[in-house]
Coordinates of C-alpha atoms and ligand atoms in Angstrom, one line a residue:
X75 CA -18.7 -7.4 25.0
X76 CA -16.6 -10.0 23.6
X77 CA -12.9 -8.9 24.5
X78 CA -12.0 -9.0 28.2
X79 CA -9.1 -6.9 27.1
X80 CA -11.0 -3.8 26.5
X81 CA -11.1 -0.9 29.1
X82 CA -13.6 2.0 29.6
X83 CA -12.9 5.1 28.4
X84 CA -14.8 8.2 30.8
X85 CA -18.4 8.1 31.8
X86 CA -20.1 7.7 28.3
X87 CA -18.4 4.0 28.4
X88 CA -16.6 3.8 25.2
X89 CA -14.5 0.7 24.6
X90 CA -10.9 2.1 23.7
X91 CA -8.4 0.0 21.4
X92 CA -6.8 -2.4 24.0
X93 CA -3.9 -2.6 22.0
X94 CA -0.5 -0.3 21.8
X95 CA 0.8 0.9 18.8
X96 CA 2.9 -2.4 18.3
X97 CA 0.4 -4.7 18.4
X98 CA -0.3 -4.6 14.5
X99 CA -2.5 -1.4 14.8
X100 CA -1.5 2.0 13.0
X101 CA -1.7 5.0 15.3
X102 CA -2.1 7.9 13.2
X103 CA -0.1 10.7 14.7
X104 CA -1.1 14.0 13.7
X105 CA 0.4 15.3 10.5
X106 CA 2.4 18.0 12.2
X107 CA 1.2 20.7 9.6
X108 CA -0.7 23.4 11.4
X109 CA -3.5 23.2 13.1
X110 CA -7.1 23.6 11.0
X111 CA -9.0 26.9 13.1
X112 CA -10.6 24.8 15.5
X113 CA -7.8 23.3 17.7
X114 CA -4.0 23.4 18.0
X115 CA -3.7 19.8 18.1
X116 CA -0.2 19.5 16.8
X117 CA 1.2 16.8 18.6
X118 CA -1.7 14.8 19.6
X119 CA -2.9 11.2 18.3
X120 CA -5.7 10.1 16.0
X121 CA -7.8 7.3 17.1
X122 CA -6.4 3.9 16.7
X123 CA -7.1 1.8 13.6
X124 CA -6.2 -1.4 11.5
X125 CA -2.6 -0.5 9.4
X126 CA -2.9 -0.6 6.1
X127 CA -0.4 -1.1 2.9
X128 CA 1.7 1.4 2.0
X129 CA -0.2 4.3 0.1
X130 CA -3.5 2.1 -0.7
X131 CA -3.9 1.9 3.2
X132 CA -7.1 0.0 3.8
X133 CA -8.1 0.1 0.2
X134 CA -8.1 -3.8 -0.1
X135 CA -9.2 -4.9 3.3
X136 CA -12.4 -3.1 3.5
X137 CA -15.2 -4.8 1.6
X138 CA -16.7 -1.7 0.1
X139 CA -20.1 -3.2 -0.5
X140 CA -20.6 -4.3 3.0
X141 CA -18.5 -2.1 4.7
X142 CA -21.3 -2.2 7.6
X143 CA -20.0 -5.6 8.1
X144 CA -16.1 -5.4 7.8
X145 CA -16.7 -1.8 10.7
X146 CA -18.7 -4.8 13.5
X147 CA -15.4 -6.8 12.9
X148 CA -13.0 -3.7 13.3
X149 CA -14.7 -2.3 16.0
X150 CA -14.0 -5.8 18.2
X151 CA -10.3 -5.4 17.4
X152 CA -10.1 -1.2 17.8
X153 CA -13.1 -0.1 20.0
X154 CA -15.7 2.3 19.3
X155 CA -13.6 4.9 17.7
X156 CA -11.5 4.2 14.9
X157 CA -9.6 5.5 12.7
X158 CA -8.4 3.9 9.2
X159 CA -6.8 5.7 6.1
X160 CA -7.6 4.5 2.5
X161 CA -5.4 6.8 -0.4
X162 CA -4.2 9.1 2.2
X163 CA -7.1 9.9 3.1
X164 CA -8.4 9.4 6.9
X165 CA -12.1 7.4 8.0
X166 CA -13.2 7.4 10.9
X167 CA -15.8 5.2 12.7
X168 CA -18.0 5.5 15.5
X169 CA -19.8 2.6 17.4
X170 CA -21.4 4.0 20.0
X171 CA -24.4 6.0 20.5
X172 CA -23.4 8.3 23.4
X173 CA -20.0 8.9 21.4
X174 CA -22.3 9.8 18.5
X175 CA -24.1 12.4 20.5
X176 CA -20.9 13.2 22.0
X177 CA -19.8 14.1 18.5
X178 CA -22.5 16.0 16.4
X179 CA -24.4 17.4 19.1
X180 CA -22.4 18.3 22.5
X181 CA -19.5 18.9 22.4
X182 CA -17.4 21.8 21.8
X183 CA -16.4 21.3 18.2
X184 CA -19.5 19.6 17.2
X185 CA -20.8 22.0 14.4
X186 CA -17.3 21.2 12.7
X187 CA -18.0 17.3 12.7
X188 CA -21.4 18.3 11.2
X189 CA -20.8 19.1 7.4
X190 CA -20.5 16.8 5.0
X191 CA -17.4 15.0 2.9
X192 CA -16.8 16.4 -1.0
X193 CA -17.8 14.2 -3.5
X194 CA -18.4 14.0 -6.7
X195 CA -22.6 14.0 -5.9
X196 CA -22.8 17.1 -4.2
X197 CA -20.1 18.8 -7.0
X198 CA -21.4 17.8 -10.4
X199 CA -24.9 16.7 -9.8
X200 CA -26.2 18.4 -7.1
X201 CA -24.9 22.0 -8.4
X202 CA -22.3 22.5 -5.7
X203 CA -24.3 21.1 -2.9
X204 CA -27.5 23.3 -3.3
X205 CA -29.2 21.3 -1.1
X206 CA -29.6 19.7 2.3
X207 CA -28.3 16.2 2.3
X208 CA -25.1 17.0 0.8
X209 CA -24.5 20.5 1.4
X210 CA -22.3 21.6 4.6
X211 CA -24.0 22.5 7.7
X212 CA -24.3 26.6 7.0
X213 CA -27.2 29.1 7.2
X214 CA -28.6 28.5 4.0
X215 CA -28.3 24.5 4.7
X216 CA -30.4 25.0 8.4
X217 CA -33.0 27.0 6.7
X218 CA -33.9 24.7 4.0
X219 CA -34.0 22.1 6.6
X220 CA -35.9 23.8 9.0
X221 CA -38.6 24.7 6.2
X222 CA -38.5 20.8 4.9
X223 CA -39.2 19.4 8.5
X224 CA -41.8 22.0 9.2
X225 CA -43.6 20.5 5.7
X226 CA -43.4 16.6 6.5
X227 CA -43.5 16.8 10.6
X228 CA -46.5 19.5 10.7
X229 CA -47.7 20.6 7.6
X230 CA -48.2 17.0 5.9
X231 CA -49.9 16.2 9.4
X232 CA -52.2 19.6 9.8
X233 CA -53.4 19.6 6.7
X234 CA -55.6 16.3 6.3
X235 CA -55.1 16.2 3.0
X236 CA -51.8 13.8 2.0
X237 CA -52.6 10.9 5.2
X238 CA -56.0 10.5 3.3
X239 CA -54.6 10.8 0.1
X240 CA -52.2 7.8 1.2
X241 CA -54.9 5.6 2.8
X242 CA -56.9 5.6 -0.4
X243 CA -53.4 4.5 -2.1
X244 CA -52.7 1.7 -0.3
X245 CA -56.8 1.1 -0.1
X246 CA -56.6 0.9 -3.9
X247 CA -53.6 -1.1 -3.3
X248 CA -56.0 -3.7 -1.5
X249 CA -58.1 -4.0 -4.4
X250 CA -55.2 -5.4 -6.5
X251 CA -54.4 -8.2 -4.2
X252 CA -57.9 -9.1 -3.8
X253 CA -57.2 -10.3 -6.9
X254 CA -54.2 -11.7 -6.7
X255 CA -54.6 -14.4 -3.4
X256 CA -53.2 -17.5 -3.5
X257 CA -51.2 -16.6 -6.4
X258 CA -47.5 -15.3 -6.4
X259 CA -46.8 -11.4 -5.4
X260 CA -43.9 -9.5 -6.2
X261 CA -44.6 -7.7 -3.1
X262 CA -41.2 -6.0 -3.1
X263 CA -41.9 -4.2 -6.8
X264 CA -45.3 -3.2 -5.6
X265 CA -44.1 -1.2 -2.7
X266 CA -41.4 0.3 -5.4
X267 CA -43.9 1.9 -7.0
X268 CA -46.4 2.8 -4.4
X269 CA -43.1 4.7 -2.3
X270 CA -43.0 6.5 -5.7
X271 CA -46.3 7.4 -6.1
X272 CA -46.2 9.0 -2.3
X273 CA -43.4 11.1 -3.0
X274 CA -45.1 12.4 -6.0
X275 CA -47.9 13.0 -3.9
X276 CA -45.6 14.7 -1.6
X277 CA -43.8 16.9 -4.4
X278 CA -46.8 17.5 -6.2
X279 CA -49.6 17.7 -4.0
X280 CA -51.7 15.9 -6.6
X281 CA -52.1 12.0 -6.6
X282 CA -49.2 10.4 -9.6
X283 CA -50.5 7.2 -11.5
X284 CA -47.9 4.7 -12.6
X285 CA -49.0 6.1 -16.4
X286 CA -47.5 9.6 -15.2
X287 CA -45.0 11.4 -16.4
X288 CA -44.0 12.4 -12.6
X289 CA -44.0 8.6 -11.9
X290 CA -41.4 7.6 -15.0
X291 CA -39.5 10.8 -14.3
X292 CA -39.0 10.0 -10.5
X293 CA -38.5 5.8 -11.2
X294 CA -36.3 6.7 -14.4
X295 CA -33.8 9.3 -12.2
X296 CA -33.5 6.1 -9.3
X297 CA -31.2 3.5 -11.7
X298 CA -28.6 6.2 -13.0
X299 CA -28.4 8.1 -9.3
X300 CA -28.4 4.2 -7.4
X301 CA -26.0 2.8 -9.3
X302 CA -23.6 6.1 -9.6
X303 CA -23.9 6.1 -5.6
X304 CA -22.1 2.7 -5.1
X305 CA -19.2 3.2 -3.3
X306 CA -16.9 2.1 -6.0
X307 CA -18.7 4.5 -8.9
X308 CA -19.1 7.1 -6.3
X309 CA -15.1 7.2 -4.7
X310 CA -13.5 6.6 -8.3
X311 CA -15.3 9.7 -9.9
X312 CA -15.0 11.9 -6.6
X313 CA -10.9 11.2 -6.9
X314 CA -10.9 11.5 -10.7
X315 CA -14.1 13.2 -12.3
X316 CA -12.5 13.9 -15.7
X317 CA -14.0 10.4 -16.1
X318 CA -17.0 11.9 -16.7
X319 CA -16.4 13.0 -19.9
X320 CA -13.7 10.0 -20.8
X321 CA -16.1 7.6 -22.9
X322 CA -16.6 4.1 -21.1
X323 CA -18.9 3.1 -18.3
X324 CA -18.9 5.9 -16.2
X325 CA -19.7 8.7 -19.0
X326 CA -22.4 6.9 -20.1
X327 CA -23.8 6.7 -16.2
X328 CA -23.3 10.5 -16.0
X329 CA -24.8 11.2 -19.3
X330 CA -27.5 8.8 -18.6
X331 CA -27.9 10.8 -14.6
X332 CA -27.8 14.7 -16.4
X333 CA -30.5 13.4 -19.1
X334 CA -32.5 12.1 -16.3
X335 CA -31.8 14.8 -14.1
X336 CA -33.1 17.1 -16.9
X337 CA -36.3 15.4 -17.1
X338 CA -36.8 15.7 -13.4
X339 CA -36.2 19.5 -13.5
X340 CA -38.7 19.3 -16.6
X341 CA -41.4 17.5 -15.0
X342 CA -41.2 19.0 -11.4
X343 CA -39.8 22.4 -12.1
X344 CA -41.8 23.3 -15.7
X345 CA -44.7 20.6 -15.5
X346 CA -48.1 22.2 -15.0
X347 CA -49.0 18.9 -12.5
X348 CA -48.6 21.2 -9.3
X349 CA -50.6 22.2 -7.1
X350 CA -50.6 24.8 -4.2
X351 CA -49.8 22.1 -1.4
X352 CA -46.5 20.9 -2.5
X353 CA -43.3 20.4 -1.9
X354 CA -42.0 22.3 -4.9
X355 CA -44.5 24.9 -4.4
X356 CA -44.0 25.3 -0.5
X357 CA -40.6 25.6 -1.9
X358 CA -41.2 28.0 -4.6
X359 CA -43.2 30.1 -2.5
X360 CA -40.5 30.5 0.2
X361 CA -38.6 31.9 -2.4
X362 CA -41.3 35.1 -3.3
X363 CA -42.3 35.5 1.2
X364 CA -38.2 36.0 1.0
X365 CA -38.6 38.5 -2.0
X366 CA -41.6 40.2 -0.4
X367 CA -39.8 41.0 2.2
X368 CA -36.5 43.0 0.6
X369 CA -33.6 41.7 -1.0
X370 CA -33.7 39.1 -3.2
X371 CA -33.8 35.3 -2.3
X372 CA -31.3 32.9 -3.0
X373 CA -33.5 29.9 -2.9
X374 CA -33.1 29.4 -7.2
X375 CA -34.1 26.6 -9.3
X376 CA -31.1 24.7 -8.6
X377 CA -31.5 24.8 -4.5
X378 CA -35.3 23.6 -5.5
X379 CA -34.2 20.6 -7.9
X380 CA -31.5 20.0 -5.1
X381 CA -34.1 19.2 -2.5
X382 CA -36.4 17.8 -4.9
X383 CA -32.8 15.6 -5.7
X384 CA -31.9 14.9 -2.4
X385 CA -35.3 12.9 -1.8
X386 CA -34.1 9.9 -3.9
X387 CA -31.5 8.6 -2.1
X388 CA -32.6 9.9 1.1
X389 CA -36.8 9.3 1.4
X390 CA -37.3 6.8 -1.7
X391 CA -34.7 4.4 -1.8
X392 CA -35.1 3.9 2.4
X393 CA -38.8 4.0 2.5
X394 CA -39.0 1.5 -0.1
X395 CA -35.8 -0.9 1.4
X396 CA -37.4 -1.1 4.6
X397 CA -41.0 -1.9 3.5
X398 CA -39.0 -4.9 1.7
X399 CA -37.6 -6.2 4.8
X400 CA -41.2 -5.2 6.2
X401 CA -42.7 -7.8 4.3
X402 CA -39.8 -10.2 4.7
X403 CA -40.3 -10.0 8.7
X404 CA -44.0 -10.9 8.3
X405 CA -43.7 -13.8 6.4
X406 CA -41.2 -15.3 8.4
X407 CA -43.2 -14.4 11.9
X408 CA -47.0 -15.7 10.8
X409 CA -46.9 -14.6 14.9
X410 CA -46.1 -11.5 14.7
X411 CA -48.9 -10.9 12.1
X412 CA -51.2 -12.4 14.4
X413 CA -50.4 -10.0 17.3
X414 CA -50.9 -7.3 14.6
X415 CA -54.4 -8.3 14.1
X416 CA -55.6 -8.7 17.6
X417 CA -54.3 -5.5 18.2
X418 CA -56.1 -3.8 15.4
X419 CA -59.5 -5.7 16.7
X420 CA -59.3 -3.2 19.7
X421 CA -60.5 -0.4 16.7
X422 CA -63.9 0.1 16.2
X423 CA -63.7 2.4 12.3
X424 CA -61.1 2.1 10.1
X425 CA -57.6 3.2 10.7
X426 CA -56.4 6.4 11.7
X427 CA -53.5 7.8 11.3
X428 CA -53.6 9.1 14.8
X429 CA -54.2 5.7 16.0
X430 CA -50.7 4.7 16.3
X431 CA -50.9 6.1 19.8
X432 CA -53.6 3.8 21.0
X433 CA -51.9 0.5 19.4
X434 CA -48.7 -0.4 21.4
X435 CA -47.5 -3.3 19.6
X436 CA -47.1 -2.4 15.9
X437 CA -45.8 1.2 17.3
X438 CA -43.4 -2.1 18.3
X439 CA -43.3 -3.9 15.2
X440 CA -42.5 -0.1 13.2
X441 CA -39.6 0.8 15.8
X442 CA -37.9 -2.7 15.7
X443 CA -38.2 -2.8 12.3
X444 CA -36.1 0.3 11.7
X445 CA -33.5 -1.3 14.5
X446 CA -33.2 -4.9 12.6
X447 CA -32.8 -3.6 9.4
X448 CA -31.4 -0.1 9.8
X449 CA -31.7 0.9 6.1
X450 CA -28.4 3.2 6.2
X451 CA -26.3 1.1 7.5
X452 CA -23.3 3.4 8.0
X453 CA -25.8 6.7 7.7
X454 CA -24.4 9.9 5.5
X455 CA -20.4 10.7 6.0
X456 CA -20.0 13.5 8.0
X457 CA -16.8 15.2 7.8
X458 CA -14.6 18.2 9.9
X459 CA -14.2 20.3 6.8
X460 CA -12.8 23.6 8.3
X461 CA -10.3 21.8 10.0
X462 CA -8.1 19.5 12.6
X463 CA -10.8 19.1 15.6
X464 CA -10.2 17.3 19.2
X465 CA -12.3 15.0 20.1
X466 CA -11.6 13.0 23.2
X467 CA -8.3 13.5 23.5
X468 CA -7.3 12.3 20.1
X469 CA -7.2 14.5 17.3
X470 CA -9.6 14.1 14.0
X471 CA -7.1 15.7 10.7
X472 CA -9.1 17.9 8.8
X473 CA -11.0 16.4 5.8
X474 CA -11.7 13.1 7.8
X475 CA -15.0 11.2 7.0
X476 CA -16.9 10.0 9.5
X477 CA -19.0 7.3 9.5
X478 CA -21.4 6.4 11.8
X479 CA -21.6 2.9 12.1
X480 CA -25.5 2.4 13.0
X481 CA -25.7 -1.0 12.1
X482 CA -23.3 -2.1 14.5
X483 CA -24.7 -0.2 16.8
X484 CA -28.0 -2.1 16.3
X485 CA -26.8 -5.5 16.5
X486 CA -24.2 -4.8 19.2
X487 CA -25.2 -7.2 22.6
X488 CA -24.2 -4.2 24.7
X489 CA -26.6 -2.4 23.5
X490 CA -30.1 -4.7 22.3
X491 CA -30.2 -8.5 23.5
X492 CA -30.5 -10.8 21.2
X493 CA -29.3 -8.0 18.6
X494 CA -30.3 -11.1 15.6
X495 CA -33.9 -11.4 16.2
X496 CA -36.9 -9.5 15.0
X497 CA -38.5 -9.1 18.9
X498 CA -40.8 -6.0 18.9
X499 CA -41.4 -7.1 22.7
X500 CA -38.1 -5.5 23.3
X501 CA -40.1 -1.9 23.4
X502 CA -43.2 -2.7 25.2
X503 CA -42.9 -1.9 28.9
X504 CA -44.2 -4.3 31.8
X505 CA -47.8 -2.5 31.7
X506 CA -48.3 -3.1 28.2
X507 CA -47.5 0.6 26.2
X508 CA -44.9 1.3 24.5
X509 CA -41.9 2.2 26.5
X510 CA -40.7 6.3 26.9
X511 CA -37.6 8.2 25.1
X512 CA -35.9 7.8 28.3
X513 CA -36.0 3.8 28.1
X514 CA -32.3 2.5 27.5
X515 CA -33.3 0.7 24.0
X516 CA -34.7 3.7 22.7
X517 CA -31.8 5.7 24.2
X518 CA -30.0 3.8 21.9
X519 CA -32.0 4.1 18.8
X520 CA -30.1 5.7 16.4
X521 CA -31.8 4.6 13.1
X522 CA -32.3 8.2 12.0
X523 CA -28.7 9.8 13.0
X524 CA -28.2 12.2 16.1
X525 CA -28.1 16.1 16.5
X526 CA -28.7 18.8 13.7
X527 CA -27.9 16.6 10.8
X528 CA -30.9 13.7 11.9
X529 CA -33.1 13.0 9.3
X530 CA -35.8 15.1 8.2
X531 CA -38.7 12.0 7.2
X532 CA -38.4 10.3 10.9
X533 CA -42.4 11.1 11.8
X534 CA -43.3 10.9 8.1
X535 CA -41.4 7.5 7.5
X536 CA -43.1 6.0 10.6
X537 CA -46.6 7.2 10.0
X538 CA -46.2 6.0 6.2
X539 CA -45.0 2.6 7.4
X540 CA -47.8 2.5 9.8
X541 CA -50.7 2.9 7.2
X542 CA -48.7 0.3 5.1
X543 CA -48.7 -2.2 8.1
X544 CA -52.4 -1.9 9.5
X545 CA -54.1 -1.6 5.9
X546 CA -52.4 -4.5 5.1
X547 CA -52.5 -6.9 7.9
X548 CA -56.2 -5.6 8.6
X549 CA -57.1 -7.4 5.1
X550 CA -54.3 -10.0 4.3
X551 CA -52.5 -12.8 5.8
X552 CA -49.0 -13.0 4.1
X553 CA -47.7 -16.7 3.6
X554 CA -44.2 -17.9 2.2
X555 CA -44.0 -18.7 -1.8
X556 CA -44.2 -22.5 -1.5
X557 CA -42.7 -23.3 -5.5
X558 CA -39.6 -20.7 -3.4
X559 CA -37.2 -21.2 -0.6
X560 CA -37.8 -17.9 1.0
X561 CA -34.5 -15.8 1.5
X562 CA -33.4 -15.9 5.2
X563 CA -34.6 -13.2 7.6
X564 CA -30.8 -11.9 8.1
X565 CA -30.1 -8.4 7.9
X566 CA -26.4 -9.7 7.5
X567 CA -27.7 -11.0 4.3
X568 CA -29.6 -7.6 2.7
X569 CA -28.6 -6.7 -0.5
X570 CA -25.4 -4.1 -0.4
X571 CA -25.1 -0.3 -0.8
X572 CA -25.3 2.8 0.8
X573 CA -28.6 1.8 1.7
X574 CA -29.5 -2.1 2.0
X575 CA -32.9 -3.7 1.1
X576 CA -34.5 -7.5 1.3
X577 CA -33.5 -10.4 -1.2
X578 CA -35.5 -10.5 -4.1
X579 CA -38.6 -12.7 -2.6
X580 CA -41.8 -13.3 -3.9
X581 CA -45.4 -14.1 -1.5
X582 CA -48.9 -15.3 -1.1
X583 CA -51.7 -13.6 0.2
X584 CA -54.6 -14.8 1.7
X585 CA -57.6 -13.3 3.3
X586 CA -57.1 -12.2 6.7
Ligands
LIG446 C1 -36.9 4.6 7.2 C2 -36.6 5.6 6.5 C3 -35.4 6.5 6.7 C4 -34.2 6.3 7.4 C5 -33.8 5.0 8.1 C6 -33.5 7.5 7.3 C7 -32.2 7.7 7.8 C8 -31.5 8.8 7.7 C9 -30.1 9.0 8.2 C10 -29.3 8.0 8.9 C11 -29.7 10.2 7.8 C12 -28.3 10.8 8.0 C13 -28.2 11.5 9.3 C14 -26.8 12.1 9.5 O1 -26.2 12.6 8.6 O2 -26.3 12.1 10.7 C15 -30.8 10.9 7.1 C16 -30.7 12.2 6.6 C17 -31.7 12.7 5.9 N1 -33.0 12.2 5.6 FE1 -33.6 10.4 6.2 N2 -34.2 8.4 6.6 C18 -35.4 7.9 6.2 C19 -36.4 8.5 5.5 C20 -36.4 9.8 5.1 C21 -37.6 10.4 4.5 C22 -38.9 9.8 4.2 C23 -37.2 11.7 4.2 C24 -37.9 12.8 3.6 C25 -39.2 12.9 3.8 C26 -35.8 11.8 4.6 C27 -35.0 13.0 4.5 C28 -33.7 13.1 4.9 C29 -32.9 14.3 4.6 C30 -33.3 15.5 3.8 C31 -31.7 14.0 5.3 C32 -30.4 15.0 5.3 C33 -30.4 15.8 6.6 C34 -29.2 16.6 6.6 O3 -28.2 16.4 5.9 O4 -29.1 17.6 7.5 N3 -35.4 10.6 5.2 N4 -31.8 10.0 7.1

């Protein structure tokens, strides 16, 4: 645990601040203006936190493109709640899984902790959050949500058709680097675009090629929406949008974000590239069932464009970061491969996507993969919009963001051993199979977030990055670049952002 100073806070463990409020750490009393609907916290404390400069608060401390990293160092010095202000404006951080559950799903207040903070994405881009990532936690927000998870967790699976439209993806995939061994793979730019053409798939219901329109539309709206997302772009346009419109770097990203944006709508929305299997069309027909039966639906072309929107920064760009660090992992564990393809011998036909039950170890490989790298490192801020809210004790001012810090989580000793290394072995139980829910490490698992707000693509992302792995490894040995020092397998060292990826890297394959 590091600190010997630290003391346990109630049965879900939590380390609490050892300090007092003079020992260099700001304790943010309550602002003493009433109390938000959901407590009367007047007088009560906010968590404990670093103290920040007058009015800029944290605003220089915090290095905003690896803020995953300056939250592992804060939460040694403050525990696994804490509370730091930047502009006025209160953050709060979480370091513990229990707490997390604690927070978004059990407790008393939890709904409130559950929406999400304003910004500037969900106001001017998204249409006024009509949509599921961004959008608060209401009625409208639940039943797009539930519709979406019933689509990737049961319909994608029921209906045969997408799996085998993936397999012969990634079998085509094969072909290519049949013809590429020995020679020098951008490995990381191939899965780019093959992430791309799945979503396509999964928006369409038709297979995209690279030469589609649906392909440039979905890889052209990426660059704007990624780089607008940064946490710099992203907090100085939520505080000040007039920039939008003030001519200098940001317009042009905005111009360059509504021009793509309008192609999307174009191409998704208009296109004639549909068919009935969808997203967009399970979407669209939502909308007439709801008109069928009285009234008229509210599920427009905006709330459609929001979810088709919301898949960019929340499927794309982590499908595709992880299968970077993916292929990063193998190449620096030729052993790990290895195991891969012994397993895989135990399969007499070709792979299944149902197989992942019978093969243990790359079930393994898939879940400690998602704990090393943990592609959002600090997930999606929630936020108490509709008010103060008590949470152990301490009291969380309205509008405070929360973020929870699943990175340190995953690399916390407490928690995983050896938090550093890539060991798959940590989830295979004493009889060989892959341990149960109720294991402590998977207890502690909380790549995908925790109560209503979890992620909708957790079966899909898994079953995606299963076909990747065992077509793959079934056909290829992956070696290092030998003209290139390969990057170091660190997830300390991923590239920064909202949601981290591998260092550029380039590979060899041979035949397996
Ligand atoms: C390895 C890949 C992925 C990771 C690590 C991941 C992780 C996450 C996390 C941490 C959240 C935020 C949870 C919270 O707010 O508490 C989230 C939300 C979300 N994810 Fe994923 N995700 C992945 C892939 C996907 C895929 C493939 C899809 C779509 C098929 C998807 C759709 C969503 C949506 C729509 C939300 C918003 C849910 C809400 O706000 O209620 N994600 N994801």
């Amino acid at each position: 645990m590091g600190s010997t100073e630290k003391t346990k806070l109630n049965d879900v463990g939590l380390v609490k601040c050892p300090f007092n409020n003079n020992g260099g750490i700001e304790q943010h009393q309550a602002n003493g203006t009433p109390a938000g609907k959901l407590t009367t916290a007047g007088n009560m404390t906010s968590p404990p936190g670093p103290r920040g400069v007058p009015v800029f608060g944290q605003a220089f401390n915090l290095d905003m493109d690896h803020m995953h990293l300056t939250f592992m160092e804060w939460q040694k010095r403050f525990g696994d709640m804490f509370m730091f202000k930047i502009l006025g404006k209160h953050f709060m951080v979480v370091s513990h899984p229990d707490i997390l559950r604690k927070l978004f799903a059990t407790c008393e207040h939890a709904n409130a902790f559950n929406d999400r903070a304003h910004s500037f994405m969900n106001k001017y881009v998204i249409h006024n959050s009509k949509d599921i990532l961004f959008r608060n936690m209401d009625d409208k927000q639940q039943f797009l949500k539930n519709a979406a998870t019933n689509f990737f967790e049961n319909q994608l699976v029921e209906e045969k058709w997408f799996y085998s439209a993936v397999t012969d993806e990634i079998r085509l995939l094969v072909s290519e680097i049949e013809c590429l061994i020995d020679r020098e793979v951008d490995i990381i730019g191939i899965m780019d675009k093959l992430v791309i053409k799945i979503m396509g798939l999964v928006l369409t219901g038709n297979r995209i090629t690279e030469s589609s329109r649906e392909f440039d539309s979905l890889a052209g709206f990426i660059v704007p929406a990624n780089e607008l997302a940064t946490v710099k772009n992203a907090s100085v346009l939520t505080k000040l949008p007039m920039l939008r419109k003030v001519p200098g770097k940001l317009k042009n990203l905005y111009d360059a974000l509504e021009a793509k944006k309008n192609d999307l709508r174009e191409v998704f929305l208009n296109g004639t590239g549909q068919c009935e299997r969808g997203l967009v069309f399970m979407l669209r027909n939502l909308r007439v069932t709801m008109g069928m039966e009285g009234g008229e639906s509210w599920i427009d072309d905006d709330f459609i464009m929001g979810v088709v929107m919301d898949l960019i920064p929340a499927a794309i760009l982590p499908l595709q970061n992880i299968l970077s660090v993916l292929f990063l992992v193998l190449v620096h564990h030729p052993e790990v491969q290895n195991k891969i393809r012994g397993e895989l011998t135990s399969l007499n036909a070709d792979v299944r996507i149902d197989d992942i039950m019978k093969l243990p170890y790359i079930d393994a490989c898939i879940l400690e993969l998602k704990r090393f790298h943990t592609p959002l490192p600090v997930s999606a801020r929630h936020c108490n919009r509709s008010g103060d809210a008590m949470f152990e004790n301490y009291n969380i001012p309205k509008n405070t963001e929360i973020f929870s810090n699943l990175f340190g989580i995953h690399h916390d000793e407490r928690f995983f051993n050896d938090p550093w290394s890539y060991k798959p072995e940590r989830f295979i139980a004493e009889d060989g199979s892959r341990v149960g829910p109720e294991h402590p490490v998977m207890k502690n698992m909380v790549v995908m977030g925790v109560g209503p707000r979890r992620c909708v693509g957790s079966t899909f992302s898994e079953k995606v990055m299963f076909l990747v792995v065992t077509i793959l490894m079934k056909n290829f040995r992956l070696c290092s670049n030998r003209q290139q020092e390969l990057p170091p397998c660190d997830p300390r060292k991923f590239t920064s952002g909202i949601v981290t990826k591998a260092p550029d890297f380039k590979c060899v394959f041979q035949p397996a």
